[in-house]
Short mmCIF file of C-alpha atoms in Angstrom, two decimals:
data_model
loop_
_atom_site.label_atom_id
_atom_site.label_comp_id
_atom_site.label_asym_id
_atom_site.label_seq_id
_atom_site.Cartn_x
_atom_site.Cartn_y
_atom_site.Cartn_z
CA MET A 341 0.00 0.00 0.00
CA ASN A 342 1.44 3.39 -0.94
CA LYS A 343 1.87 6.27 1.51
CA PRO A 344 -1.20 8.33 0.46
CA ALA A 345 -3.40 5.22 0.84
CA ILE A 346 -1.96 4.45 4.27
CA LEU A 347 -2.51 8.04 5.35
CA LYS A 348 -6.09 7.92 4.09
CA CYS A 349 -6.74 4.79 6.16
CA MET A 350 -5.29 6.47 9.25
CA LEU A 351 -7.52 9.51 8.73
CA VAL A 352 -10.58 7.25 8.52
CA LEU A 353 -9.75 5.97 12.00
CA LEU A 354 -10.16 9.51 13.29
CA ALA A 355 -13.86 9.32 12.47
CA VAL A 356 -14.39 6.79 15.28
CA PRO A 357 -16.52 8.53 17.93
CA ALA A 358 -15.23 9.05 21.44
CA LEU A 359 -16.61 6.59 23.99
CA ALA A 360 -18.01 7.49 27.39
CA LEU A 361 -16.15 5.90 30.29
CA ALA A 362 -18.19 3.48 32.36
CA SER A 363 -17.65 4.03 36.08
CA GLU A 364 -16.51 0.43 36.59
CA SER A 365 -14.11 0.33 33.63
CA PRO A 366 -10.30 0.17 34.01
CA LEU A 367 -10.11 3.33 31.92
CA HIS A 368 -12.33 5.17 34.41
CA ALA A 369 -10.03 4.07 37.23
CA LEU A 370 -7.03 5.30 35.26
CA VAL A 371 -8.61 8.70 34.69
CA GLU A 372 -9.38 8.99 38.39
CA ARG A 373 -5.70 8.38 39.15
CA TYR A 374 -4.86 11.35 36.97
CA ARG A 375 -7.41 13.50 38.79
CA GLN A 376 -5.59 12.75 42.05
CA GLY A 377 -2.50 14.62 40.83
CA PRO A 378 0.94 13.85 39.35
CA ASP A 379 2.12 11.89 42.40
CA HIS A 380 -0.52 9.26 41.56
CA TRP A 381 0.11 9.05 37.82
CA PRO A 382 1.58 5.93 36.20
CA GLN A 383 5.23 6.20 35.29
CA ALA A 384 5.92 7.85 31.95
CA ASN A 385 7.40 5.66 29.21
CA VAL A 386 10.63 7.50 28.46
CA ASP A 387 13.38 6.14 26.24
CA THR A 388 16.91 5.69 27.56
CA GLY A 389 18.98 8.83 27.06
CA VAL A 390 16.05 11.27 27.07
CA ASP A 391 16.59 14.14 29.53
CA TYR A 392 13.00 13.99 30.72
CA GLN A 393 11.39 16.83 32.68
CA PRO A 394 7.98 16.25 34.34
CA LEU A 395 4.92 17.96 32.88
CA ALA A 396 3.85 21.04 34.83
CA ALA A 397 1.78 24.20 34.61
CA ILE A 398 3.55 27.05 32.90
CA ALA A 399 4.89 29.88 35.06
CA GLU A 400 2.69 32.98 35.00
CA GLN A 401 5.73 35.29 35.01
CA VAL A 402 7.94 35.30 31.92
CA PRO A 403 11.73 35.09 32.11
CA VAL A 404 13.37 38.44 31.37
CA PRO A 405 17.08 38.91 30.56
CA ALA A 406 19.07 41.12 32.90
CA ASN A 407 20.32 43.24 30.00
CA ASN A 408 16.80 44.07 28.80
CA PRO A 409 14.48 44.61 31.79
CA LEU A 410 10.80 44.69 30.93
CA THR A 411 9.06 48.06 31.38
CA ALA A 412 5.66 49.37 30.35
CA ALA A 413 7.27 52.09 28.21
CA LYS A 414 9.48 49.59 26.38
CA HIS A 415 6.53 47.26 25.82
CA GLU A 416 4.45 50.11 24.37
CA LEU A 417 7.26 51.15 22.05
CA GLY A 418 7.75 47.55 20.97
CA LYS A 419 4.06 47.19 20.16
CA HIS A 420 4.18 50.07 17.69
CA LEU A 421 7.42 48.83 16.15
CA PHE A 422 6.06 45.28 15.77
CA PHE A 423 3.26 46.57 13.52
CA ASP A 424 5.28 49.26 11.70
CA ARG A 425 5.96 48.51 8.03
CA ARG A 426 8.59 51.26 7.85
CA LEU A 427 11.11 48.92 9.46
CA SER A 428 11.40 46.95 6.21
CA ALA A 429 13.31 47.88 3.06
CA SER A 430 10.10 48.16 1.05
CA GLU A 431 8.14 49.82 3.87
CA GLN A 432 5.48 47.17 3.18
CA ILE A 433 6.39 44.39 5.65
CA ALA A 434 6.07 44.46 9.43
CA CYS A 435 6.76 41.77 12.02
CA ALA A 436 2.97 41.38 12.15
CA SER A 437 2.89 40.49 8.45
CA CYS A 438 4.04 36.97 9.37
CA HIS A 439 2.85 37.03 13.00
CA ASP A 440 -0.73 38.23 12.74
CA PRO A 441 -2.84 38.48 15.93
CA ASP A 442 -5.88 37.37 13.93
CA LEU A 443 -4.08 34.13 13.05
CA GLY A 444 -2.69 33.21 16.46
CA TRP A 445 0.39 35.39 15.84
CA ALA A 446 1.39 33.20 12.88
CA ASP A 447 0.34 33.69 9.24
CA GLY A 448 -1.53 30.51 8.29
CA ARG A 449 0.71 29.96 5.26
CA ARG A 450 2.79 26.93 4.45
CA ALA A 451 5.73 29.30 3.96
CA SER A 452 5.77 33.04 4.49
CA ILE A 453 5.99 35.74 1.82
CA GLY A 454 8.77 38.29 2.29
CA HIS A 455 10.62 41.10 0.54
CA ASN A 456 9.67 41.60 -3.12
CA ARG A 457 7.09 38.80 -2.79
CA GLN A 458 9.80 36.21 -2.27
CA LYS A 459 8.48 32.97 -0.85
CA GLY A 460 10.48 31.67 2.06
CA ASP A 461 11.32 28.02 2.70
CA ILE A 462 10.04 27.84 6.25
CA ASN A 463 6.74 28.02 8.14
CA ALA A 464 6.30 31.03 10.45
CA PRO A 465 5.54 29.73 13.97
CA THR A 466 3.51 31.67 16.51
CA VAL A 467 5.45 34.07 18.73
CA VAL A 468 3.11 33.42 21.67
CA ASN A 469 5.09 32.09 24.66
CA SER A 470 8.33 32.78 22.80
CA ALA A 471 9.69 34.30 26.02
CA TRP A 472 10.49 30.76 27.20
CA LEU A 473 12.37 29.61 24.10
CA THR A 474 16.04 28.75 24.52
CA HIS A 475 16.62 28.23 20.78
CA ILE A 476 14.80 30.45 18.30
CA PHE A 477 14.04 29.76 14.63
CA TRP A 478 13.45 26.21 13.46
CA ASN A 479 17.19 25.57 13.24
CA GLY A 480 17.96 27.35 16.52
CA ARG A 481 20.23 29.99 15.04
CA ALA A 482 19.21 32.69 17.55
CA ALA A 483 19.71 32.40 21.30
CA SER A 484 17.43 35.27 22.32
CA LEU A 485 14.42 37.20 21.08
CA GLU A 486 16.67 40.22 20.57
CA GLU A 487 18.87 38.17 18.20
CA GLN A 488 15.78 36.87 16.44
CA VAL A 489 14.48 40.39 15.79
CA ILE A 490 17.74 41.51 14.19
CA ALA A 491 17.98 38.32 12.10
CA SER A 492 14.45 38.62 10.68
CA TRP A 493 14.75 42.36 10.22
CA THR A 494 17.88 42.06 8.07
CA ASN A 495 17.13 38.75 6.30
CA PRO A 496 17.05 39.47 2.53
CA ILE A 497 14.00 37.25 2.01
CA GLU A 498 12.10 38.59 5.04
CA MET A 499 12.21 42.33 5.81
CA ALA A 500 15.53 42.91 3.97
CA ALA A 501 16.27 46.03 5.99
CA ASP A 502 19.37 48.16 6.11
CA THR A 503 19.14 48.92 9.82
CA ASP A 504 20.88 52.29 9.47
CA VAL A 505 18.29 53.40 6.92
CA ALA A 506 15.42 52.06 9.03
CA VAL A 507 16.49 53.78 12.25
CA GLU A 508 17.00 57.05 10.40
CA ARG A 509 13.46 56.71 9.06
CA LEU A 510 12.14 56.23 12.60
CA SER A 511 14.24 59.12 13.94
CA GLU A 512 12.61 61.48 11.47
CA THR A 513 9.06 60.74 12.62
CA GLN A 514 7.18 63.00 15.01
CA SER A 515 6.37 60.29 17.54
CA TYR A 516 9.18 57.76 17.88
CA PRO A 517 11.93 59.92 19.45
CA ALA A 518 9.67 60.66 22.44
CA LEU A 519 8.75 56.98 22.81
CA PHE A 520 12.41 55.97 22.73
CA GLU A 521 13.19 58.59 25.37
CA GLN A 522 10.44 57.22 27.62
CA ALA A 523 11.68 53.66 27.14
CA PHE A 524 15.46 54.17 27.22
CA GLY A 525 16.13 57.57 28.77
CA SER A 526 17.16 59.29 25.55
CA ALA A 527 15.61 59.85 22.12
CA GLU A 528 18.38 58.02 20.28
CA VAL A 529 17.08 55.34 17.92
CA THR A 530 19.46 52.40 17.40
CA PRO A 531 19.06 48.89 15.98
CA GLU A 532 19.81 47.44 19.42
CA ARG A 533 17.05 49.50 21.03
CA VAL A 534 14.59 48.57 18.30
CA ALA A 535 15.36 44.88 18.91
CA GLN A 536 15.07 45.26 22.69
CA ALA A 537 11.70 47.00 22.42
CA ILE A 538 10.21 44.46 20.01
CA ALA A 539 11.56 41.58 22.11
CA SER A 540 9.94 43.15 25.19
CA PHE A 541 6.62 43.32 23.39
CA MET A 542 6.84 39.68 22.32
CA ARG A 543 7.60 38.59 25.88
CA GLY A 544 4.20 39.94 26.82
CA LEU A 545 2.42 37.61 24.37
CA THR A 546 1.61 34.65 26.60
CA LEU A 547 -0.86 31.79 26.84
CA THR A 548 -0.82 30.52 30.43
CA ASN A 549 -4.45 29.80 31.34
CA THR A 550 -5.25 26.66 29.35
CA PRO A 551 -7.44 23.81 30.66
CA PHE A 552 -4.24 21.79 31.16
CA ASP A 553 -2.64 24.57 33.23
CA ARG A 554 -5.76 24.96 35.35
CA PHE A 555 -5.82 21.19 35.89
CA MET A 556 -2.16 21.14 36.91
CA ARG A 557 -2.83 23.99 39.36
CA GLY A 558 -5.52 21.95 41.11
CA ASP A 559 -8.77 22.41 39.15
CA THR A 560 -9.63 18.73 38.71
CA ASP A 561 -12.64 19.52 36.52
CA ALA A 562 -10.67 21.58 34.00
CA MET A 563 -10.07 18.58 31.70
CA SER A 564 -12.55 16.03 30.40
CA ASP A 565 -12.19 12.28 30.93
CA GLU A 566 -11.29 11.91 27.27
CA ALA A 567 -8.56 14.56 27.53
CA LEU A 568 -7.13 12.83 30.60
CA HIS A 569 -7.11 9.54 28.71
CA GLY A 570 -5.22 11.44 26.02
CA LEU A 571 -2.77 12.76 28.61
CA HIS A 572 -2.07 9.18 29.66
CA LEU A 573 -1.48 8.12 26.06
CA PHE A 574 0.72 11.19 25.53
CA ARG A 575 2.93 9.99 28.41
CA THR A 576 2.91 6.30 27.47
CA LYS A 577 1.77 4.51 24.31
CA ALA A 578 1.86 7.54 22.00
CA ARG A 579 5.47 8.32 23.01
CA CYS A 580 4.96 12.10 22.72
CA ILE A 581 6.60 12.62 26.11
CA ASN A 582 10.03 11.74 24.70
CA CYS A 583 10.23 15.09 22.91
CA HIS A 584 7.40 17.12 24.45
CA HIS A 585 7.90 17.42 28.18
CA GLY A 586 8.46 19.99 30.94
CA PRO A 587 6.26 23.06 31.46
CA GLN A 588 6.71 24.17 27.82
CA LEU A 589 6.12 20.66 26.39
CA THR A 590 9.34 20.74 24.42
CA ASP A 591 12.78 19.26 24.96
CA ASN A 592 14.34 22.29 23.21
CA ARG A 593 16.30 19.86 21.04
CA PHE A 594 16.44 19.09 17.32
CA HIS A 595 15.13 15.97 15.57
CA HIS A 596 14.72 14.66 12.03
CA LEU A 597 11.31 13.08 11.42
CA GLY A 598 11.60 12.46 7.70
CA THR A 599 9.81 15.71 6.85
CA SER A 600 12.93 17.13 5.19
CA PHE A 601 13.31 16.09 1.59
CA HIS A 602 16.54 16.99 -0.15
CA ASN A 603 16.39 20.19 -2.21
CA VAL A 604 12.80 20.91 -1.15
CA GLY A 605 12.51 23.96 1.08
CA ASP A 606 14.92 24.15 3.99
CA PHE A 607 16.06 20.54 4.15
CA GLN A 608 19.33 21.14 6.00
CA GLY A 609 17.89 22.08 9.38
CA ARG A 610 20.36 22.34 12.26
CA TYR A 611 23.14 21.06 9.96
CA ARG A 612 23.31 24.50 8.35
CA LEU A 613 24.72 25.82 11.63
CA THR A 614 26.70 22.90 13.04
CA GLY A 615 27.87 20.88 10.05
CA ALA A 616 27.22 17.73 12.10
CA GLN A 617 25.80 14.73 10.20
CA ASP A 618 23.34 13.99 13.01
CA ASP A 619 21.84 17.45 12.47
CA VAL A 620 20.95 17.01 8.78
CA GLY A 621 17.21 17.61 8.50
CA ALA A 622 16.86 18.15 12.26
CA PHE A 623 14.55 20.92 13.39
CA ARG A 624 13.58 22.32 16.78
CA THR A 625 10.87 20.60 18.79
CA PRO A 626 8.09 23.20 19.06
CA SER A 627 6.06 23.75 22.18
CA LEU A 628 2.57 22.26 21.90
CA ARG A 629 0.93 25.11 23.82
CA GLY A 630 -1.67 26.69 21.54
CA ALA A 631 -0.11 24.88 18.60
CA ALA A 632 -3.35 23.23 17.48
CA GLU A 633 -4.72 26.71 16.72
CA THR A 634 -1.95 27.67 14.29
CA PRO A 635 -1.90 25.27 11.33
CA PRO A 636 -0.24 24.32 9.05
CA PHE A 637 2.33 22.33 11.02
CA MET A 638 6.00 21.29 10.88
CA HIS A 639 8.94 23.41 9.74
CA ASN A 640 7.85 23.37 6.10
CA GLY A 641 4.12 23.67 6.79
CA PHE A 642 3.19 20.60 4.77
CA VAL A 643 0.87 19.12 7.45
CA LYS A 644 -2.43 20.91 6.98
CA ASP A 645 -4.28 20.07 10.19
CA LEU A 646 -4.15 18.21 13.50
CA ASP A 647 -5.87 15.09 12.14
CA MET A 648 -3.23 14.69 9.45
CA LEU A 649 -0.48 15.28 12.00
CA LEU A 650 -1.78 12.59 14.35
CA ALA A 651 -2.20 10.15 11.47
CA LEU A 652 1.41 10.66 10.41
CA TYR A 653 2.75 10.14 13.92
CA ASN A 654 0.57 7.05 14.31
CA MET A 655 2.07 5.46 11.21
CA GLY A 656 5.61 6.35 12.33
CA TRP A 657 6.15 8.97 9.63
CA TRP A 658 8.27 7.54 6.81
CA GLN A 659 9.89 4.60 8.58
CA ASN A 660 10.46 2.68 5.35
CA ALA A 661 10.85 5.60 2.99
CA GLU A 662 13.61 5.44 0.40
CA LEU A 663 15.93 8.42 0.70
CA PRO A 664 15.89 10.49 -2.50
CA GLU A 665 18.96 11.22 -4.54
CA LYS A 666 20.68 14.20 -2.96
CA GLY A 667 22.63 15.68 -5.82
CA ASN A 668 24.88 17.50 -3.36
CA ASP A 669 27.57 16.82 -0.77
CA ILE A 670 25.31 16.99 2.28
CA PRO A 671 25.39 13.76 4.33
CA THR A 672 22.37 11.48 4.35
CA ALA A 673 19.82 12.43 6.98
CA LYS A 674 19.25 10.05 9.88
CA LEU A 675 15.70 9.55 11.12
CA SER A 676 15.25 10.11 14.84
CA PRO A 677 15.18 6.80 16.74
CA LEU A 678 12.44 8.29 18.93
CA ILE A 679 9.93 8.05 16.07
CA LYS A 680 8.18 4.67 15.85
CA PRO A 681 4.79 3.38 14.63
CA LEU A 682 2.25 3.69 17.46
CA SER A 683 -0.70 1.42 16.55
CA LEU A 684 -3.18 3.75 18.24
CA SER A 685 -6.86 2.90 17.77
CA GLY A 686 -9.32 5.49 16.48
CA THR A 687 -10.62 6.01 20.03
CA GLU A 688 -7.07 6.54 21.29
CA VAL A 689 -6.29 9.05 18.54
CA HIS A 690 -9.45 10.98 19.48
CA ALA A 691 -8.36 11.01 23.12
CA LEU A 692 -4.90 12.23 22.21
CA LYS A 693 -6.44 15.01 20.13
CA ALA A 694 -8.64 15.99 23.09
CA PHE A 695 -5.53 16.33 25.25
CA LEU A 696 -3.76 18.47 22.65
CA ASN A 697 -6.81 20.72 22.52
CA SER A 698 -6.59 21.12 26.30
CA LEU A 699 -3.34 22.99 25.61
CA ASN A 700 -5.30 25.66 23.74
CA GLY A 701 -6.84 28.72 25.32
CA THR A 702 -7.69 32.32 24.62
CA MET A 703 -4.81 33.64 22.56
CA PRO A 704 -3.64 37.19 23.31
CA TRP A 705 -5.15 39.56 20.77
CA MET A 706 -5.12 43.25 19.95
CA GLU A 707 -6.15 45.53 17.15
CA MET A 708 -3.35 46.77 14.95
CA PRO A 709 -2.31 50.18 16.31
CA GLU A 710 -2.45 53.15 13.98
CA LEU A 711 0.79 54.00 12.20
CA LEU A 712 2.54 56.69 14.21
CA PRO A 713 3.18 59.99 12.42
#
């Protein structure tokens, strides 16, 4: 059976309706163990070598670097800069062009459109909860939000800015010098200050009050029985816990799942930075918080929805795929040993989906501010 046919069969399984839990069933007893709190949960099935961190509610205060303290004035300045198209070379692209509040602070595209209508080779992830990231961009090339701002701002296929030209443009406006003075103590506009202000704004975009977080903080009714069954599967049979753990539900590491095909989009992944064979096609594990609300998925955006994503994981991605001819000197990619076929039933897939949806909540939202004169 070819891959499209297998995937179609897996998607059919998702049509199986969820089943109510009888009070005397073993599954009901399992769910009740979860309602008693993490000390009563069954042990997670974690592979040898995985640096596992227990699941937990997310902190309600974001981490802030010592060299860029968060202030209301800096956050306000960053908000205006985030939506300001004048930062880009064409004066047509803002940060919000790819991170739209109406689309969960992503853009809903398989790959984003940048300077001169160039199509990128990567999917724009949400910036919500980015304050907790330790590696930024899919290949982890930035270590802080401030670095990420500069990298996107100057990338020739994103905003393509000459930062000296952009800051001069801002300096000549009526409004920005006063906002910079309020935020930094002087009216001087510099690339570093622009990056610090935008990073401060992004740190304020958080999703911390999901059903899962409320459950982990003691609200035992915050999650349904089906979602708790899904939580159990997430930690055991479905193997998700090997890469998605800790408060952010990510290991902050890089893995190759077989989604990178040579010479299609960004197929190099982490290898582009490290040159290590194990990093060919390896991309950062994203957090799952709010992720179900920002399709398409994966680094190249080829997974259109959550049902397709679960079907692919259930079949073990491309375990028996033949590697294509490379036509270059990049080493052959190695599939992550953490990815295996799962043999989940339709009912189990539904339960897992219910758990993933418990990681959703009310995304932060705001109207686009008016362009400052």
